[in-house]
mmCIF file of C-alpha atoms in Angstrom:
data_model
loop_
_atom_site.group_PDB
_atom_site.id
_atom_site.type_symbol
_atom_site.label_atom_id
_atom_site.label_comp_id
_atom_site.label_asym_id
_atom_site.label_seq_id
_atom_site.Cartn_x
_atom_site.Cartn_y
_atom_site.Cartn_z
ATOM 1 C CA MET A 1 2.883 -15.617 5.569
ATOM 2 C CA LYS A 2 0.024 -15.146 3.097
ATOM 3 C CA ILE A 3 0.246 -12.449 0.478
ATOM 4 C CA TYR A 4 -2.837 -10.789 -0.909
ATOM 5 C CA PHE A 5 -2.545 -9.115 -4.276
ATOM 6 C CA ILE A 6 -4.316 -6.328 -6.238
ATOM 7 C CA SER A 7 -2.780 -5.786 -9.742
ATOM 8 C CA ILE A 8 -3.037 -3.009 -12.328
ATOM 9 C CA ILE A 9 -1.658 -3.502 -15.910
ATOM 10 C CA LEU A 10 2.080 -3.763 -15.309
ATOM 11 C CA LEU A 11 1.514 -3.207 -11.687
ATOM 12 C CA LEU A 12 0.255 -4.840 -8.560
ATOM 13 C CA VAL A 13 -1.156 -3.540 -5.403
ATOM 14 C CA SER A 14 -0.588 -6.026 -2.613
ATOM 15 C CA CYS A 15 -0.939 -6.883 1.004
ATOM 16 C CA SER A 16 0.615 -9.541 3.143
ATOM 17 C CA LYS A 17 -0.493 -11.073 6.485
ATOM 18 C CA GLU A 18 1.534 -10.275 9.580
ATOM 19 C CA LYS A 19 1.087 -12.975 12.245
ATOM 20 C CA THR A 20 2.472 -10.929 15.121
ATOM 21 C CA TYR A 21 0.086 -8.009 14.890
ATOM 22 C CA LYS A 22 -1.938 -7.326 18.032
ATOM 23 C CA PRO A 23 -4.175 -4.325 18.580
ATOM 24 C CA GLU A 24 -3.069 -1.967 21.321
ATOM 25 C CA LYS A 25 -4.900 0.735 23.287
ATOM 26 C CA GLU A 26 -2.456 3.661 22.751
ATOM 27 C CA LYS A 27 -3.264 6.547 20.390
ATOM 28 C CA ARG A 28 -2.918 5.349 16.785
ATOM 29 C CA ILE A 29 -1.081 8.094 14.883
ATOM 30 C CA VAL A 30 -0.224 7.229 11.313
ATOM 31 C CA GLY A 31 3.275 8.198 10.324
ATOM 32 C CA ILE A 32 3.524 9.191 6.591
ATOM 33 C CA GLN A 33 7.071 8.311 5.550
ATOM 34 C CA PRO A 34 8.236 10.005 2.251
ATOM 35 C CA TYR A 35 11.250 8.365 0.692
ATOM 36 C CA GLY A 36 13.945 9.964 -1.337
ATOM 37 C CA LYS A 37 12.661 12.924 -3.371
ATOM 38 C CA PHE A 38 8.951 12.166 -2.909
ATOM 39 C CA SER A 39 7.290 15.580 -2.820
ATOM 40 C CA LYS A 40 6.671 16.906 0.627
ATOM 41 C CA GLU A 41 3.448 18.574 -0.563
ATOM 42 C CA ASP A 42 2.187 15.252 -2.093
ATOM 43 C CA ALA A 43 3.034 13.482 1.230
ATOM 44 C CA LYS A 44 0.942 16.104 3.059
ATOM 45 C CA LEU A 45 -1.956 15.472 0.675
ATOM 46 C CA ILE A 46 -1.776 11.657 1.324
ATOM 47 C CA SER A 47 -1.579 12.512 5.062
ATOM 48 C CA PHE A 48 -4.717 14.698 4.821
ATOM 49 C CA VAL A 49 -6.448 11.849 2.806
ATOM 50 C CA ILE A 50 -5.722 9.132 5.465
ATOM 51 C CA ASP A 51 -6.709 11.619 8.170
ATOM 52 C CA SER A 52 -10.007 12.570 6.639
ATOM 53 C CA PHE A 53 -10.947 9.166 5.347
ATOM 54 C CA TYR A 54 -10.185 7.035 8.434
ATOM 55 C CA ARG A 55 -10.308 9.719 11.160
ATOM 56 C CA LEU A 56 -6.876 8.841 12.397
ATOM 57 C CA GLU A 57 -4.289 11.473 13.287
ATOM 58 C CA THR A 58 -1.454 11.552 10.789
ATOM 59 C CA LYS A 59 2.105 12.908 10.876
ATOM 60 C CA VAL A 60 4.375 13.493 7.933
ATOM 61 C CA LEU A 61 7.823 12.293 8.903
ATOM 62 C CA PRO A 62 11.146 13.737 7.445
ATOM 63 C CA ASN A 63 12.188 12.335 3.981
ATOM 64 C CA ILE A 64 14.788 9.535 4.345
ATOM 65 C CA SER A 65 16.427 7.214 1.819
ATOM 66 C CA LEU A 66 15.007 3.877 0.934
ATOM 67 C CA PRO A 67 16.799 1.039 2.650
ATOM 68 C CA LYS A 68 19.764 -0.199 0.650
ATOM 69 C CA THR A 69 19.039 -3.785 1.647
ATOM 70 C CA ALA A 70 15.639 -3.534 -0.143
ATOM 71 C CA PHE A 71 17.302 -2.809 -3.438
ATOM 72 C CA THR A 72 17.230 -5.508 -6.147
ATOM 73 C CA LYS A 73 18.215 -6.032 -9.767
ATOM 74 C CA ILE A 74 16.625 -9.442 -10.268
ATOM 75 C CA LYS A 75 14.696 -7.995 -13.359
ATOM 76 C CA SER A 76 15.313 -4.288 -13.165
ATOM 77 C CA PRO A 77 16.787 -1.797 -10.665
ATOM 78 C CA ARG A 78 13.977 -1.355 -8.003
ATOM 79 C CA TYR A 79 13.193 -2.084 -4.418
ATOM 80 C CA ARG A 80 11.536 -5.032 -2.823
ATOM 81 C CA ALA A 81 8.290 -3.925 -1.149
ATOM 82 C CA ASP A 82 8.278 -6.833 1.221
ATOM 83 C CA SER A 83 11.670 -5.720 2.601
ATOM 84 C CA ILE A 84 10.508 -2.157 2.937
ATOM 85 C CA ILE A 85 7.421 -2.907 5.072
ATOM 86 C CA LYS A 86 9.481 -5.327 7.169
ATOM 87 C CA ILE A 87 12.100 -2.719 7.856
ATOM 88 C CA GLN A 88 9.476 -0.092 8.621
ATOM 89 C CA ASN A 89 7.743 -2.433 10.896
ATOM 90 C CA GLN A 90 10.935 -2.935 12.891
ATOM 91 C CA ASN A 91 11.701 0.734 13.152
ATOM 92 C CA ILE A 92 8.406 2.398 13.910
ATOM 93 C CA PRO A 93 9.033 5.780 15.599
ATOM 94 C CA LYS A 94 7.921 6.018 19.217
ATOM 95 C CA ASP A 95 5.416 8.685 18.571
ATOM 96 C CA VAL A 96 3.573 6.865 15.769
ATOM 97 C CA TYR A 97 1.552 3.539 15.574
ATOM 98 C CA TYR A 98 1.536 2.838 11.819
ATOM 99 C CA VAL A 99 3.945 3.777 9.111
ATOM 100 C CA LEU A 100 2.834 4.401 5.484
ATOM 101 C CA GLY A 101 5.811 4.734 3.149
ATOM 102 C CA LEU A 102 5.572 6.722 -0.015
ATOM 103 C CA THR A 103 8.072 6.489 -2.905
ATOM 104 C CA ASN A 104 8.543 7.486 -6.494
ATOM 105 C CA GLU A 105 10.676 4.398 -7.133
ATOM 106 C CA ASP A 106 9.489 1.097 -8.647
ATOM 107 C CA ILE A 107 8.748 -1.573 -6.114
ATOM 108 C CA SER A 108 8.271 -5.360 -6.390
ATOM 109 C CA VAL A 109 7.387 -8.568 -4.693
ATOM 110 C CA THR A 110 7.330 -12.280 -5.462
ATOM 111 C CA LYS A 111 3.867 -13.472 -6.450
ATOM 112 C CA ASN A 112 2.987 -16.896 -5.016
ATOM 113 C CA ASP A 113 0.150 -19.226 -5.375
ATOM 114 C CA LYS A 114 -1.943 -20.511 -2.352
ATOM 115 C CA ASN A 115 0.719 -23.112 -1.626
ATOM 116 C CA GLY A 116 3.428 -20.630 -1.448
ATOM 117 C CA GLN A 117 5.003 -21.609 -4.839
ATOM 118 C CA ILE A 118 6.040 -18.952 -7.344
ATOM 119 C CA LEU A 119 3.383 -18.569 -10.075
ATOM 120 C CA GLU A 120 4.200 -19.509 -13.561
ATOM 121 C CA PRO A 121 5.963 -18.253 -15.509
ATOM 122 C CA LYS A 122 8.467 -17.845 -12.744
ATOM 123 C CA TRP A 123 10.553 -15.363 -14.719
ATOM 124 C CA LYS A 124 7.633 -12.961 -14.617
ATOM 125 C CA TYR A 125 6.337 -13.471 -11.063
ATOM 126 C CA CYS A 126 9.676 -13.980 -9.162
ATOM 127 C CA ASP A 127 10.037 -10.326 -9.053
ATOM 128 C CA PHE A 128 6.715 -8.667 -10.004
ATOM 129 C CA GLY A 129 6.335 -4.857 -10.178
ATOM 130 C CA ILE A 130 3.696 -3.588 -7.885
ATOM 131 C CA MET A 131 1.987 -0.391 -6.760
ATOM 132 C CA GLY A 132 1.789 -1.066 -2.971
ATOM 133 C CA LEU A 133 2.130 -3.648 -0.228
ATOM 134 C CA ALA A 134 0.673 -3.831 3.243
ATOM 135 C CA TYR A 135 0.463 -6.206 6.077
ATOM 136 C CA ARG A 136 -3.130 -7.428 6.747
ATOM 137 C CA PRO A 137 -3.647 -6.569 9.522
ATOM 138 C CA GLY A 138 -0.578 -4.731 10.687
ATOM 139 C CA LYS A 139 1.267 -1.483 11.126
ATOM 140 C CA SER A 140 3.299 -1.080 7.929
ATOM 141 C CA ALA A 141 2.522 -0.385 4.314
ATOM 142 C CA VAL A 142 4.307 1.167 1.308
ATOM 143 C CA VAL A 143 2.959 2.910 -1.768
ATOM 144 C CA SER A 144 4.721 3.744 -5.023
ATOM 145 C CA ARG A 145 3.642 6.299 -7.693
ATOM 146 C CA PHE A 146 5.905 4.694 -10.260
ATOM 147 C CA ARG A 147 3.096 2.732 -12.004
ATOM 148 C CA VAL A 148 0.352 5.223 -11.827
ATOM 149 C CA LYS A 149 2.100 8.172 -13.378
ATOM 150 C CA SER A 150 -0.055 10.294 -15.703
ATOM 151 C CA LYS A 151 0.520 13.473 -17.720
ATOM 152 C CA ASN A 152 -2.534 14.739 -15.787
ATOM 153 C CA TYR A 153 -1.498 15.566 -12.089
ATOM 154 C CA LYS A 154 -5.020 15.321 -10.834
ATOM 155 C CA THR A 155 -5.471 11.772 -12.307
ATOM 156 C CA GLU A 156 -2.111 10.579 -10.979
ATOM 157 C CA MET A 157 -2.890 11.883 -7.509
ATOM 158 C CA THR A 158 -6.393 10.465 -7.486
ATOM 159 C CA ARG A 159 -4.925 7.073 -8.278
ATOM 160 C CA LEU A 160 -2.290 7.489 -5.601
ATOM 161 C CA ARG A 161 -4.949 8.550 -3.001
ATOM 162 C CA LYS A 162 -6.996 5.402 -3.835
ATOM 163 C CA ILE A 163 -3.917 3.159 -3.434
ATOM 164 C CA ALA A 164 -2.980 4.670 -0.188
ATOM 165 C CA ILE A 165 -6.492 4.230 1.236
ATOM 166 C CA HIS A 166 -6.614 0.701 -0.071
ATOM 167 C CA GLU A 167 -3.228 -0.392 1.393
ATOM 168 C CA PHE A 168 -3.851 1.277 4.722
ATOM 169 C CA GLY A 169 -7.288 -0.486 4.751
ATOM 170 C CA HIS A 170 -5.315 -3.694 4.640
ATOM 171 C CA ASN A 171 -3.454 -2.502 7.765
ATOM 172 C CA LEU A 172 -6.806 -2.120 9.411
ATOM 173 C CA GLY A 173 -7.760 -5.718 8.538
ATOM 174 C CA LEU A 174 -9.774 -5.115 5.327
ATOM 175 C CA PRO A 175 -9.437 -7.948 2.638
ATOM 176 C CA HIS A 176 -9.913 -7.443 -1.019
ATOM 177 C CA CYS A 177 -13.566 -6.784 -1.940
ATOM 178 C CA SER A 178 -15.716 -8.207 -4.734
ATOM 179 C CA ASP A 179 -17.586 -4.862 -5.142
ATOM 180 C CA ARG A 180 -15.958 -3.262 -8.221
ATOM 181 C CA LYS A 181 -16.770 0.195 -7.067
ATOM 182 C CA CYS A 182 -15.241 -0.311 -3.509
ATOM 183 C CA VAL A 183 -11.794 1.204 -2.988
ATOM 184 C CA MET A 184 -10.706 -2.233 -1.560
ATOM 185 C CA THR A 185 -11.532 -4.077 -4.809
ATOM 186 C CA SER A 186 -8.816 -6.111 -6.721
ATOM 187 C CA ALA A 187 -7.863 -4.154 -9.892
ATOM 188 C CA ALA A 188 -7.499 -7.302 -11.791
ATOM 189 C CA GLU A 189 -4.489 -5.992 -13.795
ATOM 190 C CA LYS A 190 -6.457 -3.178 -15.376
ATOM 191 C CA LEU A 191 -5.685 0.413 -14.894
ATOM 192 C CA THR A 192 -9.303 1.204 -15.829
ATOM 193 C CA THR A 193 -10.478 -0.640 -12.747
ATOM 194 C CA ILE A 194 -8.731 1.726 -10.362
ATOM 195 C CA ASP A 195 -9.895 4.703 -12.325
ATOM 196 C CA ASN A 196 -13.439 3.478 -12.135
ATOM 197 C CA GLU A 197 -13.598 2.466 -8.441
ATOM 198 C CA LYS A 198 -14.914 5.033 -6.034
ATOM 199 C CA LEU A 199 -12.818 6.706 -3.268
ATOM 200 C CA ALA A 200 -15.008 5.079 -0.792
ATOM 201 C CA LEU A 201 -15.740 1.780 1.009
ATOM 202 C CA CYS A 202 -18.800 -0.361 0.183
ATOM 203 C CA ASP A 203 -21.262 -1.105 3.022
ATOM 204 C CA LYS A 204 -19.800 -4.590 3.543
ATOM 205 C CA CYS A 205 -16.217 -3.188 4.191
ATOM 206 C CA LYS A 206 -17.595 -0.413 6.368
ATOM 207 C CA LYS A 207 -19.079 -3.025 8.630
ATOM 208 C CA ILE A 208 -15.820 -4.917 8.909
ATOM 209 C CA ILE A 209 -14.006 -2.040 10.455
ATOM 210 C CA ASN A 210 -17.099 -0.314 12.027
ATOM 211 C CA TYR A 211 -16.611 2.651 9.657
ATOM 212 C CA LYS A 212 -18.863 5.587 10.423
ATOM 213 C CA TYR A 213 -17.467 8.527 8.433
#
């Protein structure tokens, strides 16, 4: 399983390849899954963003607890994002096609090189804090607001919207983009990168998914 990463200072937005994904013909509703105390109103906002950006029907699901089996204390108390998206993928509600999880909690993943080995220094990358993770392509993604918090609510939500659009873009098959203004760009461990990117796809990425909106 290949894992693709986009990182912001002290955070990483990531995606991983799901081998079993096969497109189907049924209506593709996106289930927005808020976890714990994630704001229902903010979940509705992310739902609207995915709906308006990708023109896919969305549905906000009832808040549930993060899976206990995803909890880790390897470096600090947080949740493994790879476990979350795997569990989501195995428990997709019958009336939705995709699931996009939303959490206030910190999430993490192991960062590997192209050969599947943990990057050096291993103490840093064995459990690396990230902002989001998604299968590429696939049906499951998770986004955390833990590492994009700001005293300015508008700034924080703009970042969260970009991350959600980015991660769901991976579900649709989009890879990371070299265009620094494209929402699919790799943040290269700089928060300024995500703040400077546009809430839009570049022409190259639009062609990949036949984007017309």
